[in-house]
Amino acid sequence: MPVSANRKDGSRVEPGRTEGAEAGGRDDGLEEAAEILRALSHPVRLRIIELLSEGESCVKRLEELLGIPQPSVSQHLSRLRYAGLIESERRGHLVCYRLVEPKGSEILRAARGE
């Protein structure tokens, strides 16, 4: 799922567009790849991807497994959701998450040399 991203100056880069592409260069999905790598650039988010690759989980359970406060878990989940790697579903007072994009777990396995 392509997402837009912020440049350092605060302006937006739309999916499939890089400054090189605007100047006539090739894009080849590099902006989307960079967004996914940025989303995975924290050990807690990698652990969340690892846990969700085993199956769906609700925020409370992730909080217990990660050993960090719920607001921190929610911030990390939000970053992964923004990158299009996970999605959420509300069930009453619970919010559960699942992987929707296998690239995250594939990148994690590759980084581990698996």
Coordinates of C-alpha atoms in Angstrom, one line a residue:
M1 CA 0.0 0.0 0.0
P2 CA 1.7 3.2 -1.1
V3 CA 1.8 6.0 1.5
S4 CA 3.0 9.6 1.3
A5 CA 6.0 10.6 3.3
N6 CA 7.5 13.8 4.7
R7 CA 10.7 15.4 3.4
K8 CA 13.0 16.9 6.0
D9 CA 11.7 20.4 5.0
G10 CA 8.1 19.2 6.0
S11 CA 6.8 19.0 2.4
R12 CA 5.1 15.8 1.2
V13 CA 6.4 13.2 -1.2
E14 CA 3.5 11.3 -2.8
P15 CA 3.7 7.5 -3.4
G16 CA 5.6 6.6 -6.5
R17 CA 7.2 10.1 -6.7
T18 CA 10.7 11.0 -5.8
E19 CA 12.7 14.0 -6.7
G20 CA 14.6 12.0 -9.2
A21 CA 11.3 10.9 -10.8
E22 CA 10.2 14.6 -10.9
A23 CA 13.4 15.4 -12.7
G24 CA 12.9 12.7 -15.3
G25 CA 14.8 10.0 -13.3
R26 CA 13.4 6.5 -12.4
D27 CA 11.5 5.8 -9.2
D28 CA 11.0 2.0 -9.2
G29 CA 9.1 2.3 -5.9
L30 CA 12.1 3.5 -3.9
E31 CA 10.1 6.0 -1.9
E32 CA 7.7 3.3 -0.7
A33 CA 10.7 1.0 0.1
A34 CA 12.3 3.8 2.1
E35 CA 9.0 4.4 4.0
I36 CA 8.9 0.7 5.0
L37 CA 12.5 0.7 6.1
R38 CA 11.9 3.8 8.2
A39 CA 8.9 2.1 9.8
L40 CA 11.1 -0.9 10.6
S41 CA 14.0 1.1 12.0
H42 CA 13.2 0.5 15.7
P43 CA 13.7 -2.8 17.6
V44 CA 10.3 -2.6 19.2
R45 CA 8.6 -2.3 15.8
L46 CA 10.6 -5.2 14.6
R47 CA 9.4 -7.2 17.6
I48 CA 5.8 -6.2 16.9
I49 CA 6.2 -7.4 13.3
E50 CA 7.6 -10.7 14.6
L51 CA 4.7 -11.1 17.0
L52 CA 2.1 -10.3 14.5
S53 CA 3.6 -12.7 12.0
E54 CA 2.6 -15.4 14.4
G55 CA -1.0 -14.1 14.3
E56 CA -3.3 -11.3 15.2
S57 CA -2.9 -9.6 18.6
C58 CA -4.7 -7.0 20.7
V59 CA -2.9 -3.9 22.2
K60 CA -3.1 -5.2 25.7
R61 CA -1.5 -8.5 24.8
L62 CA 1.3 -6.7 22.9
E63 CA 1.8 -4.4 25.9
E64 CA 2.3 -7.5 28.1
L65 CA 4.6 -9.3 25.6
L66 CA 6.7 -6.2 24.9
G67 CA 6.9 -5.0 28.5
I68 CA 6.4 -1.4 27.6
P69 CA 3.6 1.1 28.5
Q70 CA 0.4 1.1 26.3
P71 CA 1.0 4.6 25.0
S72 CA 4.4 3.5 23.6
V73 CA 2.9 0.4 22.1
S74 CA 0.2 2.5 20.4
Q75 CA 2.8 4.9 19.0
H76 CA 4.8 2.1 17.5
L77 CA 1.6 0.5 16.1
S78 CA 0.6 3.8 14.6
R79 CA 3.9 4.1 12.8
L80 CA 3.6 0.6 11.3
R81 CA 0.0 1.3 10.3
Y82 CA 1.0 4.5 8.6
A83 CA 3.5 2.5 6.5
G84 CA 0.8 0.1 5.5
L85 CA 2.3 -2.9 7.2
I86 CA -0.5 -3.6 9.7
E87 CA -4.2 -2.9 10.1
S88 CA -6.4 -2.6 13.1
E89 CA -9.9 -3.7 14.0
R90 CA -11.9 -2.5 16.9
R91 CA -13.8 -5.2 18.8
G92 CA -15.8 -3.4 21.6
H93 CA -13.2 -1.9 23.8
L94 CA -10.3 -3.9 22.3
V95 CA -8.2 -2.9 19.3
C96 CA -6.5 -5.8 17.5
Y97 CA -3.8 -5.7 14.9
R98 CA -2.7 -8.0 12.1
L99 CA -0.1 -8.0 9.4
V100 CA -1.4 -7.0 6.0
E101 CA 1.9 -6.6 4.2
P102 CA 4.3 -9.5 4.4
K103 CA 7.3 -7.3 3.4
G104 CA 7.9 -6.4 7.1
S105 CA 8.4 -10.0 8.2
E106 CA 10.4 -10.8 5.0
I107 CA 12.8 -7.9 5.7
L108 CA 13.1 -9.1 9.3
R109 CA 14.0 -12.6 8.3
A110 CA 16.5 -11.3 5.7
A111 CA 18.2 -9.1 8.3
R112 CA 18.5 -12.1 10.5
G113 CA 20.0 -14.1 7.7
E114 CA 17.2 -16.6 7.7

